[in-house]
């Protein structure tokens, strides 16, 4: 008897039930298409489901980090804080799933293993951990920061204590009370969690390879006046923000450090330190562009670190020496202050790398006896979720091989040799250098409009041309080369993962990108090929 699973057919298979996948399902249903989401987790939320570590919170104000596609949703939903914590964002995503009756279109606990384009039928054959699907289109809504980076520390498999990773945090409450805790990594996830873990733990050992810049969030309860003011002109507010380079209200200043009196600059930076959070990076328009101006802002933060941290040696280790913003800027609540606690110890891995992890200890400059080990070691960013699936396009082209020397995509939406496949906020789009939620909505709207246009114009198959893709990535890099982003080791350019191709992947500049996207549509999807004949 055959155990072959029956193939389920849909117009579209969507991978991932985070903010992108959910909205994509809604839009396709509104178009009258059949669609299904395949989701590895047991619930919706994507990033906001997996990253439940203490202190996980958004660092873009929630009035901006939220959907805008439905006026009554954005009017009726009330955020309790300026920057929402993970549980509230997850509650919001669940609310959206219920409000738009999306749950019956999601297959939970199912992981996509393989997706192969069938050239004869012009359809995708998708194999998951539980079933088989066939669809005309496949849309990867798999997120930019969704595949954890788990470095191969010697002896990690022998660790017998509590082992946690910020990006796959358990759903059950974790206690650190009375424990000796080690955390490896000092990126955003660590910077958010360290102050809270330090309050509970007996001892907290922070293992840092590279220090990070971090700006105080000055988070607090939602300012009701501000909320009212925004809600009175919500769509205008969203449109205004989209005119800024990073698509965020806080990052909007047009003045230049290089053209401003230095005392005035310092006064303004002080004000921004007190109130801007992530917006500190855009407090002057030349911070991302000009190395000297960037240095002024970087030095300001370096001085703050030495003022806050009591022990000069610790302050020195915590002080970055690269361009501010070159690595993703962090936003914190009491991060640097935490190093003044007696139970918190900073270990500089640059001088003393981790040698070995044993059953209940970690060896670096000396042996640390520990009960808990937390990996806050980041992600295989922007490409990991796609190269982790066996995706096979035309003529047996494997995406993993095609991207071996660096990911290439046209507009961050389509990939040459992979027909009828779309990525939401893929490499080559503003994605992580923008406000993710409006960027997701922009892509989902674009993809849905494109499918509608194809149906109206009797087009069956769409794919990026190789030339359009190559030219696009040249542009992505030309723009990046005009900024401070390319000379720092970061996950933006793949340098956080050994063996990963080093390539800068986000498109910098939301307004330019938006204009180009519209232009492509105006010219009947210029750069894409329809119904290619071999
Ligand atoms: O990851 P990261 P993250 N040995 O890559 C270190 C978003 N996010 O999860 O810099 C020792 O930033 C690594 O060191 P180095 C946000 O976009 C947003 O913290 O590579 N250390 C680094 O210190 C963010 O940027 C929010 O030298 C190793 C750390 O681990 C992105 O997610 C909150 C190592 C990884 O930091 C990723 O943040 C949280 C090794 N072998 C995250 N490998 C908000 O909205 C890596 N490290 C606020």
XYZ file of C-alpha atoms and ligand atoms in Angstrom:
582
model
C 0.000 0.000 0.000
C 1.369 3.434 -0.891
C 2.129 5.810 1.977
C 2.608 8.682 -0.461
C 0.917 11.739 1.027
C -1.766 13.299 -1.082
C -0.706 16.562 -2.706
C -2.729 19.596 -1.658
C -3.214 22.207 -4.356
C -3.385 25.970 -3.909
C -2.841 29.014 -6.078
C -0.194 30.196 -3.646
C 1.871 28.645 -0.876
C 3.209 31.172 1.633
C 6.057 30.205 3.945
C 5.927 31.782 7.412
C 3.115 33.122 9.625
C 4.775 36.261 10.891
C 3.709 39.824 10.121
C 4.499 39.265 6.419
C 2.840 35.883 5.883
C -0.381 36.847 7.642
C -0.902 39.996 5.622
C 0.007 38.146 2.430
C -2.653 35.502 3.134
C -5.265 38.187 3.703
C -4.420 40.010 0.480
C -4.489 36.850 -1.640
C -7.828 35.836 -0.183
C -9.176 39.283 -1.006
C -8.049 38.641 -4.575
C -10.110 35.464 -4.611
C -7.113 33.116 -4.712
C -6.583 29.993 -2.668
C -3.584 30.245 -0.394
C -2.066 28.465 2.572
C 0.648 29.407 5.045
C 3.133 26.766 6.143
C 4.503 27.615 9.586
C 7.190 25.736 11.478
C 6.086 27.018 14.898
C 2.946 26.038 16.770
C 1.581 29.566 16.521
C 1.669 32.859 14.592
C 4.165 35.668 15.230
C 7.441 34.768 13.515
C 10.216 36.811 15.126
C 7.879 37.876 17.897
C 7.041 34.292 18.726
C 10.617 32.999 18.802
C 12.396 35.911 20.531
C 10.828 35.823 23.996
C 13.944 36.516 26.025
C 13.603 38.891 29.001
C 13.471 42.489 27.803
C 12.612 41.655 24.170
C 10.970 44.740 22.808
C 10.666 46.757 19.659
C 12.983 49.744 19.242
C 10.790 51.567 16.747
C 7.787 53.282 18.353
C 4.769 50.990 18.137
C 2.633 53.725 16.612
C 4.947 53.188 13.622
C 5.819 49.506 14.061
C 2.317 48.286 13.209
C 0.126 47.582 10.197
C -1.500 50.462 8.345
C -3.603 48.501 5.837
C -6.787 48.726 7.877
C -7.871 52.080 9.267
C -10.134 50.658 11.960
C -7.380 48.303 13.148
C -4.894 51.123 13.553
C -7.478 53.325 15.227
C -8.805 50.697 17.622
C -5.587 49.053 18.753
C -3.978 50.785 21.744
C -0.333 50.224 22.649
C 0.450 50.538 26.342
C 4.037 51.759 25.945
C 6.015 53.866 23.501
C 8.137 50.820 22.577
C 6.096 47.666 22.999
C 7.412 44.589 24.696
C 7.369 41.232 22.896
C 4.226 39.866 24.651
C 2.160 42.861 23.548
C 3.401 42.663 19.947
C 2.593 38.952 19.889
C -0.861 39.717 21.293
C -1.347 42.246 18.480
C -0.326 39.700 15.821
C -2.731 37.166 17.333
C -5.443 39.800 17.318
C -4.847 40.403 13.612
C -4.967 36.656 12.883
C -8.363 36.445 14.647
C -9.794 39.728 13.424
C -9.200 38.790 9.775
C -10.029 35.096 10.299
C -6.681 33.879 9.045
C -6.041 30.881 11.294
C -7.850 28.347 9.132
C -5.371 29.124 6.360
C -2.298 28.195 8.386
C -0.649 24.776 8.755
C 1.237 24.924 12.050
C 4.105 22.673 13.136
C 5.012 22.065 9.532
C 8.406 22.896 8.101
C 9.117 23.444 4.416
C 11.970 21.173 3.411
C 12.016 21.446 -0.354
C 10.444 23.598 -3.063
C 11.020 22.639 -6.677
C 9.779 24.384 -9.802
C 8.119 22.041 -12.272
C 8.879 23.526 -15.694
C 6.359 21.353 -17.519
C 3.397 22.476 -15.443
C 4.843 25.849 -14.401
C 4.078 25.103 -10.795
C 5.918 24.696 -7.500
C 6.061 21.317 -5.792
C 6.555 21.843 -2.097
C 7.501 19.177 0.391
C 7.064 19.852 4.085
C 7.752 17.791 7.187
C 4.118 16.657 7.070
C 2.732 16.934 3.573
C 3.110 17.794 -0.109
C 1.733 20.859 -1.860
C 1.518 22.122 -5.411
C 0.945 25.759 -6.240
C 1.383 28.253 -9.038
C 3.257 30.719 -6.846
C 5.395 30.387 -3.759
C 6.023 33.354 -1.485
C 8.745 33.265 1.136
C 7.696 35.409 4.097
C 10.453 33.868 6.154
C 11.871 36.994 7.791
C 15.321 38.590 7.720
C 16.424 37.495 11.176
C 14.902 34.084 11.681
C 17.666 31.492 11.469
C 19.755 31.446 14.653
C 23.533 31.523 14.437
C 24.807 28.826 16.769
C 28.611 28.969 16.755
C 30.464 25.725 17.052
C 32.007 26.291 20.511
C 34.286 23.462 21.511
C 32.452 21.195 23.953
C 29.068 22.965 23.739
C 27.366 19.599 23.329
C 28.745 18.543 26.726
C 27.098 21.396 28.623
C 24.665 19.952 31.173
C 23.218 23.121 32.666
C 20.361 25.310 31.449
C 21.184 26.108 27.784
C 19.223 28.928 26.166
C 19.390 30.887 22.941
C 17.726 34.300 22.764
C 16.316 33.593 19.285
C 14.602 30.333 20.268
C 13.610 31.188 23.819
C 11.270 28.651 25.501
C 7.634 29.563 26.040
C 7.894 28.641 29.740
C 9.173 31.247 32.202
C 12.927 30.843 32.879
C 14.330 31.601 36.310
C 17.877 32.810 36.944
C 17.438 33.289 40.636
C 20.533 32.197 42.560
C 22.216 31.036 39.357
C 25.603 31.673 37.810
C 24.740 32.756 34.294
C 26.995 33.202 31.248
C 25.814 35.080 28.180
C 27.771 35.075 24.925
C 27.216 38.038 22.599
C 26.502 41.731 23.057
C 24.147 42.610 20.191
C 20.608 43.994 20.583
C 19.214 40.780 22.104
C 21.906 40.610 24.783
C 21.777 44.334 25.436
C 18.032 44.110 26.095
C 18.212 41.014 28.277
C 21.399 41.596 30.304
C 19.960 44.294 32.647
C 16.978 42.078 33.551
C 18.953 38.845 33.944
C 21.482 40.700 36.121
C 18.689 41.631 38.534
C 17.892 37.950 39.105
C 21.147 36.064 38.709
C 23.610 35.423 41.488
C 26.489 36.114 39.066
C 26.290 37.195 35.423
C 29.298 36.721 33.144
C 29.056 38.672 29.871
C 31.322 37.286 27.130
C 31.865 40.043 24.592
C 33.664 39.744 21.267
C 32.821 43.196 19.877
C 31.307 46.060 21.884
C 28.210 47.818 20.583
C 26.904 51.342 20.606
C 23.639 51.617 22.485
C 21.331 54.551 23.108
C 18.869 54.771 26.023
C 15.326 54.025 24.902
C 13.683 56.320 27.430
C 10.729 54.021 27.106
C 7.586 54.684 29.118
C 3.815 54.473 29.055
C 2.184 55.609 25.834
C 1.839 59.374 25.707
C -1.909 59.600 25.208
C -1.724 63.080 23.694
C 0.825 61.888 21.143
C -1.300 58.832 20.357
C -4.367 61.007 19.797
C -2.455 63.403 17.605
C -1.053 60.559 15.468
C -4.398 58.782 15.187
C -6.071 61.962 13.982
C -3.789 61.951 10.956
C -2.586 58.377 10.837
C -2.290 57.897 7.088
C -0.562 61.258 6.666
C 1.798 60.359 9.526
C 2.686 57.065 7.811
C 3.210 58.816 4.468
C 5.476 61.451 6.051
C 7.609 58.777 7.730
C 7.992 56.953 4.425
C 9.696 60.044 3.004
C 12.616 59.553 5.394
C 15.665 57.557 4.340
C 14.983 54.744 6.781
C 11.193 55.178 6.741
C 11.106 56.039 10.428
C 9.845 59.307 11.945
C 12.729 59.640 14.411
C 15.355 59.471 11.677
C 14.465 62.544 9.731
C 16.877 65.364 10.352
C 18.347 67.082 7.339
C 21.029 69.211 9.014
C 24.680 68.246 8.782
C 27.235 67.983 11.569
C 29.862 69.194 9.101
C 27.965 72.474 8.634
C 26.930 73.080 12.242
C 28.745 74.767 15.093
C 30.285 71.995 17.241
C 28.808 73.311 20.509
C 25.389 73.306 18.933
C 26.026 69.765 17.677
C 26.900 68.582 21.183
C 23.808 70.190 22.619
C 21.653 68.515 19.989
C 23.340 65.124 20.481
C 22.686 65.440 24.207
C 19.007 66.065 23.478
C 18.945 63.098 21.081
C 20.661 60.872 23.654
C 17.875 61.768 26.086
C 14.980 61.176 23.733
C 15.704 59.822 20.259
C 16.581 56.138 20.806
C 17.369 54.631 17.409
C 16.804 58.101 15.940
C 20.160 59.129 17.401
C 21.728 57.630 14.274
C 19.789 59.965 12.010
C 19.985 62.949 14.327
C 22.153 64.514 11.642
C 21.873 63.470 8.011
C 25.634 63.010 7.599
C 26.138 60.519 10.459
C 25.489 57.563 8.098
C 27.383 59.203 5.241
C 30.471 61.045 6.376
C 33.212 59.373 8.432
C 34.224 62.588 10.221
C 30.660 63.469 11.201
C 30.078 59.866 12.207
C 33.123 60.154 14.458
C 31.616 63.163 16.258
C 28.482 61.157 17.101
C 30.535 58.037 17.919
C 32.798 59.995 20.275
C 29.762 61.443 21.999
C 28.522 57.917 22.803
C 32.039 56.717 23.724
C 32.207 59.545 26.277
C 28.799 58.604 27.635
C 30.012 55.044 28.188
C 33.022 56.254 30.155
C 30.788 58.573 32.223
C 28.249 55.832 33.022
C 30.552 52.894 33.701
C 32.447 53.304 36.986
C 35.382 51.004 36.309
C 37.617 52.545 33.599
C 38.892 49.147 32.405
C 35.355 47.840 31.955
C 34.332 51.078 30.230
C 37.255 50.701 27.837
C 36.254 47.151 26.864
C 32.659 48.319 26.345
C 33.734 51.124 24.006
C 33.424 50.460 20.262
C 36.113 51.700 17.880
C 34.202 51.459 14.595
C 31.613 53.727 12.939
C 28.444 54.223 14.929
C 25.638 52.479 13.035
C 28.076 50.247 11.103
C 26.656 47.435 13.189
C 22.938 47.788 13.875
C 22.599 50.455 16.576
C 21.176 49.099 19.833
C 18.636 50.700 22.128
C 18.595 49.802 25.798
C 17.187 50.292 29.231
C 20.065 50.543 31.705
C 22.594 48.464 29.748
C 25.843 50.275 30.520
C 24.688 50.969 34.107
C 24.375 47.203 34.624
C 28.167 46.867 34.517
C 28.350 48.864 37.775
C 26.657 45.977 39.609
C 28.901 43.784 41.682
C 27.398 40.576 40.298
C 28.096 41.495 36.649
C 31.460 40.681 35.042
C 32.635 41.528 31.537
C 35.029 39.181 29.734
C 36.801 40.429 26.629
C 36.828 37.602 24.079
C 39.078 39.609 21.766
C 41.875 39.053 24.286
C 40.724 35.722 25.673
C 38.579 33.708 23.257
C 36.369 30.891 24.505
C 38.527 27.779 24.642
C 36.141 25.150 25.812
C 32.716 24.544 27.284
C 32.375 21.648 29.715
C 29.499 20.102 31.673
C 29.065 23.099 34.011
C 31.835 25.510 33.090
C 33.264 27.722 30.395
C 36.985 28.321 29.810
C 38.229 31.648 28.513
C 40.794 33.733 30.455
C 39.994 31.359 33.353
C 37.405 28.742 34.170
C 33.922 30.043 34.967
C 31.630 27.655 36.873
C 28.147 28.256 35.478
C 24.604 26.921 35.803
C 23.148 28.658 32.767
C 24.563 29.429 29.339
C 22.757 31.877 27.065
C 23.702 32.206 23.415
C 22.866 35.687 22.166
C 24.894 35.079 19.041
C 22.550 36.458 16.407
C 21.308 35.142 13.085
C 22.245 33.932 9.636
C 20.649 37.181 8.525
C 18.705 37.943 5.359
C 19.548 34.732 3.483
C 19.646 31.907 6.063
C 15.924 31.163 5.969
C 16.038 30.760 2.179
C 19.308 28.862 1.776
C 18.194 26.550 4.585
C 15.428 25.193 2.340
C 16.242 23.100 -0.715
C 14.869 25.536 -3.307
C 15.271 24.374 -6.900
C 14.362 26.551 -9.861
C 14.791 26.313 -13.626
C 17.174 23.731 -15.043
C 17.801 22.345 -11.571
C 19.305 25.642 -10.314
C 19.723 25.444 -6.549
C 19.285 28.714 -4.685
C 21.953 27.785 -2.142
C 24.505 27.316 -4.938
C 23.363 30.375 -6.858
C 23.945 32.475 -3.741
C 27.211 30.843 -2.737
C 29.259 33.928 -3.571
C 26.653 36.377 -2.296
C 22.883 36.669 -2.551
C 21.427 38.414 -5.582
C 17.858 39.441 -6.059
C 15.941 41.912 -8.186
C 14.328 44.519 -5.917
C 14.452 42.035 -3.031
C 11.332 40.521 -4.589
C 12.370 38.137 -7.364
C 15.346 35.911 -8.148
C 16.584 34.978 -11.634
C 16.018 31.272 -12.436
C 13.262 31.040 -9.817
C 9.982 31.721 -11.630
C 6.792 32.570 -9.760
C 8.755 32.830 -6.530
C 8.600 36.015 -4.485
C 10.435 37.020 -1.328
C 8.956 39.520 1.119
C 11.701 41.949 2.220
C 14.348 39.853 0.508
C 18.018 40.815 0.087
C 18.396 43.940 -2.033
C 15.408 45.719 -0.470
C 15.412 48.256 2.404
C 14.106 45.615 4.852
C 16.390 45.736 7.898
C 17.437 49.307 7.139
C 13.844 50.458 7.285
C 10.815 50.095 9.502
C 10.043 46.430 8.821
C 6.246 46.546 9.056
C 5.603 49.176 6.353
C 8.322 47.522 4.239
C 6.462 44.222 4.583
C 3.191 45.879 3.607
C 4.864 47.537 0.633
C 6.132 44.181 -0.657
C 2.928 42.270 0.011
C 0.906 44.939 -1.802
C 3.368 44.879 -4.692
C 3.344 41.078 -5.000
C -0.448 40.923 -4.832
C -0.838 43.675 -7.430
C 1.657 41.875 -9.646
C -0.289 38.594 -9.493
C -3.523 40.473 -10.178
C -1.897 42.184 -13.172
C -0.609 38.849 -14.468
C -4.079 37.341 -14.267
C -5.652 40.345 -15.963
C -3.028 40.215 -18.734
C -3.072 36.473 -19.174
C 0.525 35.978 -18.016
C 1.303 32.667 -16.385
C 4.918 32.897 -15.274
C 7.103 35.760 -14.043
C 10.822 35.788 -13.301
C 13.593 38.353 -12.885
C 15.945 38.755 -15.768
C 19.562 38.041 -14.898
C 20.596 41.457 -16.206
C 18.028 43.278 -14.095
C 19.167 41.350 -11.047
C 22.882 42.019 -11.679
C 22.275 45.723 -12.312
C 20.161 45.961 -9.183
C 22.836 44.498 -6.943
C 25.429 46.848 -8.472
C 23.161 49.727 -7.476
C 22.649 48.312 -3.951
C 26.418 48.224 -3.512
C 27.101 51.589 -5.136
C 24.713 53.230 -2.687
C 26.144 51.309 0.267
C 29.670 52.372 -0.732
C 28.628 55.994 -0.264
C 27.907 55.282 3.416
C 29.700 54.112 6.537
C 27.957 50.711 6.425
C 30.413 48.736 4.347
C 33.628 48.933 6.360
C 32.338 47.421 9.602
C 31.943 43.706 10.224
C 28.239 43.130 10.691
C 25.371 40.830 9.832
C 24.351 43.428 7.174
C 27.280 42.119 5.102
C 27.466 38.517 6.257
C 30.634 38.993 8.348
C 29.046 37.575 11.506
C 29.034 34.046 10.065
C 32.237 32.236 9.254
C 32.205 30.870 5.690
C 29.303 33.116 4.624
C 29.846 35.160 1.456
C 30.575 38.744 2.345
C 28.070 40.901 0.511
C 26.168 43.960 1.624
C 22.480 43.142 1.191
C 20.036 45.879 2.261
C 19.060 48.674 -0.144
C 19.706 51.997 1.582
C 17.039 54.641 1.054
C 13.326 54.008 1.357
C 12.126 56.939 -0.829
C 14.431 56.098 -3.749
C 13.503 52.430 -3.493
C 9.795 53.229 -3.437
C 10.130 55.421 -6.496
C 12.011 52.705 -8.387
C 9.478 50.067 -7.413
C 6.670 52.233 -8.763
C 8.642 52.888 -11.925
C 9.063 49.159 -12.551
C 5.287 48.715 -12.368
C 4.616 51.771 -14.535
C 6.797 50.161 -17.201
C 4.849 46.874 -17.106
C 7.203 45.193 -14.660
C 10.399 46.204 -16.358
C 13.239 43.805 -15.582
C 10.913 40.839 -15.250
C 10.327 38.276 -17.994
C 6.860 36.813 -18.525
C 6.141 33.346 -19.934
C 9.731 32.773 -20.934
C 10.153 30.323 -23.777
C 13.295 28.234 -23.503
O 22.444 39.440 17.185
P 23.765 40.270 16.774
P 21.178 39.910 18.031
N 31.904 34.077 19.645
O 24.276 39.619 15.546
C 28.382 37.677 19.103
C 17.406 42.702 15.613
N 16.907 42.825 16.965
O 20.280 38.775 18.174
O 29.840 41.457 16.931
C 31.627 35.141 20.390
O 23.509 41.719 16.755
C 28.555 38.840 18.172
O 29.862 39.318 18.225
P 30.502 40.103 16.931
C 18.358 43.854 15.357
O 18.269 44.228 14.028
C 16.105 43.864 17.221
O 21.600 40.589 19.275
O 30.114 39.292 15.722
N 30.653 36.013 20.137
C 27.513 39.794 18.742
O 27.983 40.460 19.858
C 19.671 43.223 15.692
O 20.790 43.849 15.141
C 15.674 44.073 18.485
O 31.941 40.131 17.186
C 29.916 35.780 19.053
C 26.404 38.846 19.169
O 26.993 37.562 19.314
C 19.469 41.837 15.161
O 18.139 41.510 15.486
C 16.053 43.238 19.502
C 30.134 34.676 18.218
C 25.311 38.737 18.136
O 24.712 39.980 17.995
C 20.379 40.790 15.735
O 20.521 41.001 17.131
C 16.864 42.168 19.223
C 31.194 33.814 18.548
N 31.496 32.754 17.802
C 17.303 41.970 17.949
N 29.219 34.709 17.218
C 14.828 45.240 18.730
O 13.865 45.546 18.076
C 28.474 35.800 17.427
N 28.892 36.449 18.540
C 15.238 46.075 19.792
